[in-house]
PDB file of C-alpha atoms in Angstrom:
ATOM      1  CA  MET A 184       0.000   0.000   0.000  1.00 84.00           C
ATOM      2  CA  CYS A 185       1.369   3.414  -0.958  1.00 92.00           C
ATOM      3  CA  LYS A 186       1.789   6.221   1.528  1.00 93.00           C
ATOM      4  CA  VAL A 187       2.066   9.914   0.770  1.00 94.00           C
ATOM      5  CA  LEU A 188       4.053  12.591   2.584  1.00 94.00           C
ATOM      6  CA  ARG A 189       2.736  16.108   2.018  1.00 94.00           C
ATOM      7  CA  LEU A 190       5.367  18.670   2.921  1.00 95.00           C
ATOM      8  CA  GLU A 191       4.443  22.338   2.904  1.00 94.00           C
ATOM      9  CA  LEU A 192       7.008  24.390   0.989  1.00 95.00           C
ATOM     10  CA  ILE A 193       8.118  27.485   2.852  1.00 92.00           C
ATOM     11  CA  SER A 194       9.953  29.169   0.002  1.00 78.00           C
ATOM     12  CA  THR A 195       8.316  30.596  -3.089  1.00 73.00           C
ATOM     13  CA  PHE A 196      11.376  30.062  -5.295  1.00 81.00           C
ATOM     14  CA  LYS A 197      13.006  26.867  -3.924  1.00 88.00           C
ATOM     15  CA  PRO A 198      11.466  23.577  -2.740  1.00 93.00           C
ATOM     16  CA  VAL A 199      12.369  24.058   0.955  1.00 95.00           C
ATOM     17  CA  PHE A 200      10.427  22.351   3.738  1.00 96.00           C
ATOM     18  CA  SER A 201      10.883  21.666   7.431  1.00 95.00           C
ATOM     19  CA  THR A 202      11.075  18.281   9.076  1.00 95.00           C
ATOM     20  CA  VAL A 203      11.849  16.987  12.536  1.00 92.00           C
ATOM     21  CA  THR A 204      14.770  14.610  13.026  1.00 89.00           C
ATOM     22  CA  ASN A 205      14.658  11.508  15.178  1.00 84.00           C
ATOM     23  CA  TYR A 206      16.274  13.645  17.930  1.00 84.00           C
ATOM     24  CA  LYS A 207      13.330  16.067  17.775  1.00 88.00           C
ATOM     25  CA  ARG A 208      15.312  18.836  16.074  1.00 91.00           C
ATOM     26  CA  LYS A 209      13.541  20.905  13.431  1.00 94.00           C
ATOM     27  CA  ILE A 210      15.612  21.481  10.294  1.00 96.00           C
ATOM     28  CA  LEU A 211      15.038  23.070   6.905  1.00 96.00           C
ATOM     29  CA  CYS A 212      15.649  20.844   3.886  1.00 96.00           C
ATOM     30  CA  LEU A 213      16.028  21.749   0.223  1.00 95.00           C
ATOM     31  CA  PHE A 214      14.840  19.102  -2.240  1.00 95.00           C
ATOM     32  CA  ASP A 215      17.475  19.340  -4.997  1.00 93.00           C
ATOM     33  CA  THR A 216      17.102  17.195  -8.115  1.00 89.00           C
ATOM     34  CA  GLY A 217      20.571  18.294  -9.234  1.00 88.00           C
ATOM     35  CA  ALA A 218      22.392  17.041  -6.140  1.00 91.00           C
ATOM     36  CA  THR A 219      24.053  13.625  -6.123  1.00 92.00           C
ATOM     37  CA  MET A 220      24.671  13.504  -2.361  1.00 95.00           C
ATOM     38  CA  PRO A 221      22.946  15.184   0.597  1.00 96.00           C
ATOM     39  CA  VAL A 222      24.932  18.158   1.924  1.00 96.00           C
ATOM     40  CA  TRP A 223      24.842  19.729   5.394  1.00 96.00           C
ATOM     41  CA  CYS A 224      25.198  23.517   5.011  1.00 93.00           C
ATOM     42  CA  LYS A 225      25.058  25.000   8.524  1.00 94.00           C
ATOM     43  CA  SER A 226      27.606  25.007  11.353  1.00 94.00           C
ATOM     44  CA  GLU A 227      29.562  21.997  12.507  1.00 95.00           C
ATOM     45  CA  GLY A 228      28.275  22.500  16.052  1.00 95.00           C
ATOM     46  CA  LEU A 229      24.646  22.420  14.928  1.00 94.00           C
ATOM     47  CA  PHE A 230      25.365  19.339  12.796  1.00 96.00           C
ATOM     48  CA  HIS A 231      26.503  17.436  15.891  1.00 96.00           C
ATOM     49  CA  VAL A 232      23.464  18.635  17.878  1.00 95.00           C
ATOM     50  CA  VAL A 233      21.055  17.554  15.128  1.00 95.00           C
ATOM     51  CA  PHE A 234      22.887  14.286  14.397  1.00 96.00           C
ATOM     52  CA  PRO A 235      24.724  13.301  17.614  1.00 96.00           C
ATOM     53  CA  ASP A 236      25.212   9.731  16.371  1.00 96.00           C
ATOM     54  CA  ALA A 237      26.811  10.782  13.058  1.00 97.00           C
ATOM     55  CA  GLU A 238      29.910   8.783  12.195  1.00 98.00           C
ATOM     56  CA  LEU A 239      32.769  10.433  10.305  1.00 97.00           C
ATOM     57  CA  LEU A 240      33.738   8.146   7.437  1.00 97.00           C
ATOM     58  CA  GLU A 241      37.169   7.691   5.922  1.00 97.00           C
ATOM     59  CA  LYS A 242      35.994   9.039   2.596  1.00 95.00           C
ATOM     60  CA  LYS A 243      35.793  12.437   0.975  1.00 96.00           C
ATOM     61  CA  PHE A 244      33.409  14.022  -1.514  1.00 94.00           C
ATOM     62  CA  LEU A 245      34.184  16.528  -4.278  1.00 92.00           C
ATOM     63  CA  LEU A 246      31.502  19.159  -3.763  1.00 89.00           C
ATOM     64  CA  SER A 247      30.630  21.662  -6.474  1.00 85.00           C
ATOM     65  CA  GLY A 248      27.607  23.629  -7.597  1.00 78.00           C
ATOM     66  CA  PHE A 249      27.342  26.053  -4.688  1.00 73.00           C
ATOM     67  CA  GLY A 250      28.668  29.032  -6.608  1.00 71.00           C
ATOM     68  CA  LYS A 251      32.196  28.495  -5.322  1.00 72.00           C
ATOM     69  CA  VAL A 252      35.118  26.517  -6.627  1.00 83.00           C
ATOM     70  CA  ALA A 253      34.871  22.779  -6.022  1.00 87.00           C
ATOM     71  CA  GLU A 254      36.073  21.624  -2.625  1.00 89.00           C
ATOM     72  CA  ILE A 255      36.849  18.296  -1.012  1.00 92.00           C
ATOM     73  CA  VAL A 256      34.678  17.766   2.076  1.00 94.00           C
ATOM     74  CA  ASP A 257      34.168  15.170   4.795  1.00 96.00           C
ATOM     75  CA  VAL A 258      31.403  12.577   4.610  1.00 98.00           C
ATOM     76  CA  TYR A 259      29.406  11.361   7.601  1.00 98.00           C
ATOM     77  CA  LYS A 260      27.047   8.419   7.964  1.00 98.00           C
ATOM     78  CA  ILE A 261      23.736   9.163   9.666  1.00 97.00           C
ATOM     79  CA  PRO A 262      22.306   5.896  11.051  1.00 96.00           C
ATOM     80  CA  VAL A 263      18.684   7.099  10.844  1.00 95.00           C
ATOM     81  CA  PHE A 264      17.237  10.145   9.065  1.00 95.00           C
ATOM     82  CA  TYR A 265      13.510  10.916   8.956  1.00 91.00           C
ATOM     83  CA  ILE A 266      11.319  13.072   6.789  1.00 95.00           C
ATOM     84  CA  THR A 267       7.917  13.564   8.366  1.00 93.00           C
ATOM     85  CA  ASP A 268       4.821  15.653   7.766  1.00 92.00           C
ATOM     86  CA  GLY A 269       3.429  14.898  11.223  1.00 89.00           C
ATOM     87  CA  ASP A 270       1.211  12.074   9.976  1.00 90.00           C
ATOM     88  CA  SER A 271       3.546   9.936   7.853  1.00 91.00           C
ATOM     89  CA  THR A 272       7.255   9.277   8.185  1.00 92.00           C
ATOM     90  CA  LEU A 273       9.791   8.194   5.595  1.00 94.00           C
ATOM     91  CA  GLU A 274      12.996   6.789   7.071  1.00 95.00           C
ATOM     92  CA  PHE A 275      16.443   6.573   5.494  1.00 96.00           C
ATOM     93  CA  ARG A 276      19.068   4.373   7.141  1.00 96.00           C
ATOM     94  CA  ASN A 277      22.824   4.742   6.813  1.00 97.00           C
ATOM     95  CA  LEU A 278      22.494   8.011   4.921  1.00 97.00           C
ATOM     96  CA  HIS A 279      25.812   9.473   3.749  1.00 97.00           C
ATOM     97  CA  ILE A 280      25.971  13.258   4.048  1.00 97.00           C
ATOM     98  CA  ALA A 281      28.702  15.545   2.730  1.00 96.00           C
ATOM     99  CA  THR A 282      29.469  18.468   5.021  1.00 95.00           C
ATOM    100  CA  SER A 283      30.128  21.985   3.851  1.00 90.00           C
ATOM    101  CA  PHE A 284      29.941  23.887   7.097  1.00 89.00           C
ATOM    102  CA  ASN A 285      28.825  27.500   7.456  1.00 83.00           C
ATOM    103  CA  ARG A 286      27.205  28.046   4.068  1.00 81.00           C
ATOM    104  CA  ASP A 287      24.296  30.446   3.822  1.00 77.00           C
ATOM    105  CA  PHE A 288      22.146  28.512   1.375  1.00 81.00           C
ATOM    106  CA  GLY A 289      18.673  29.063   2.818  1.00 85.00           C
ATOM    107  CA  CYS A 290      18.467  25.618   4.399  1.00 93.00           C
ATOM    108  CA  ASP A 291      20.241  23.324   6.835  1.00 96.00           C
ATOM    109  CA  LEU A 292      20.394  20.249   4.621  1.00 97.00           C
ATOM    110  CA  VAL A 293      20.282  19.747   0.863  1.00 96.00           C
ATOM    111  CA  LEU A 294      18.553  16.462   0.018  1.00 96.00           C
ATOM    112  CA  SER A 295      19.820  14.795  -3.130  1.00 94.00           C
ATOM    113  CA  TYR A 296      17.956  13.275  -6.040  1.00 92.00           C
ATOM    114  CA  THR A 297      19.689   9.981  -5.304  1.00 92.00           C
ATOM    115  CA  MET A 298      17.751   9.623  -2.036  1.00 94.00           C
ATOM    116  CA  PHE A 299      14.464   9.512  -3.944  1.00 94.00           C
ATOM    117  CA  THR A 300      15.157   7.044  -6.759  1.00 93.00           C
ATOM    118  CA  HIS A 301      12.705   4.479  -5.290  1.00 93.00           C
ATOM    119  CA  VAL A 302       9.804   6.853  -4.644  1.00 95.00           C
ATOM    120  CA  ASP A 303       7.629   9.193  -6.684  1.00 96.00           C
ATOM    121  CA  TYR A 304       7.550  12.907  -5.990  1.00 95.00           C
ATOM    122  CA  ALA A 305       5.807  15.981  -7.299  1.00 94.00           C
ATOM    123  CA  VAL A 306       5.494  19.643  -6.427  1.00 92.00           C
ATOM    124  CA  ARG A 307       1.852  20.701  -6.275  1.00 91.00           C
ATOM    125  CA  ASN A 308       1.317  24.381  -7.078  1.00 88.00           C
ATOM    126  CA  ARG A 309      -2.127  24.634  -8.699  1.00 83.00           C
ATOM    127  CA  ASN A 310      -5.253  25.412  -6.720  1.00 73.00           C
ATOM    128  CA  LYS A 311      -3.363  25.774  -3.457  1.00 73.00           C
ATOM    129  CA  ASN A 312      -2.583  28.648  -1.143  1.00 84.00           C
ATOM    130  CA  VAL A 313       0.689  26.948  -0.278  1.00 88.00           C
ATOM    131  CA  SER A 314       2.739  24.703  -2.554  1.00 92.00           C
ATOM    132  CA  THR A 315       3.537  21.205  -1.344  1.00 94.00           C
ATOM    133  CA  LEU A 316       6.099  18.529  -2.102  1.00 95.00           C
ATOM    134  CA  GLU A 317       4.329  15.178  -2.257  1.00 95.00           C
ATOM    135  CA  ILE A 318       6.377  12.006  -1.871  1.00 96.00           C
ATOM    136  CA  THR A 319       4.661   8.688  -2.590  1.00 96.00           C
ATOM    137  CA  TYR A 320       6.414   5.610  -1.238  1.00 96.00           C
ATOM    138  CA  ASP A 321       5.861   1.860  -0.783  1.00 94.00           C
ATOM    139  CA  ARG A 322       7.780   1.098   2.385  1.00 91.00           C
ATOM    140  CA  ASP A 323       8.612   3.018   5.542  1.00 87.00           C
ATOM    141  CA  VAL A 324      12.381   2.411   5.510  1.00 89.00           C
ATOM    142  CA  TYR A 325      14.958   2.827   2.743  1.00 91.00           C
ATOM    143  CA  ASP A 326      18.567   1.772   3.260  1.00 87.00           C
ATOM    144  CA  ASN A 327      21.188   3.810   1.437  1.00 73.00           C
TER     145      ASN A 327
END
């Protein structure tokens, strides 16, 4: 049976929504179909508050596309990451996140296209006061 997350977009020019992590921290996420890996954009301190169980991996990621020259950044593994609309929850396990600390990009976390290859998604703009990102999925947990 399919489930649907309906996430209210809080930006009129980017698909940005809020979610609550499994540690009850509210964060802003940008749904980016051009990204190949999720990227944390805020401070390192906040990253460790939001994801206290994050594990630094012995791998690096070449990050580009932020309007700066490409840079090599650290990659962390997040054991459990949730996206929730309050009614439904989509869970990603062992999510790898590149970190580019202290960027002012209008969100805390950029979510990559690669996270959503096994679900359907659409932005609903017509006949609504507020646009929504709808994610339709078959199972509650996806392992990356």
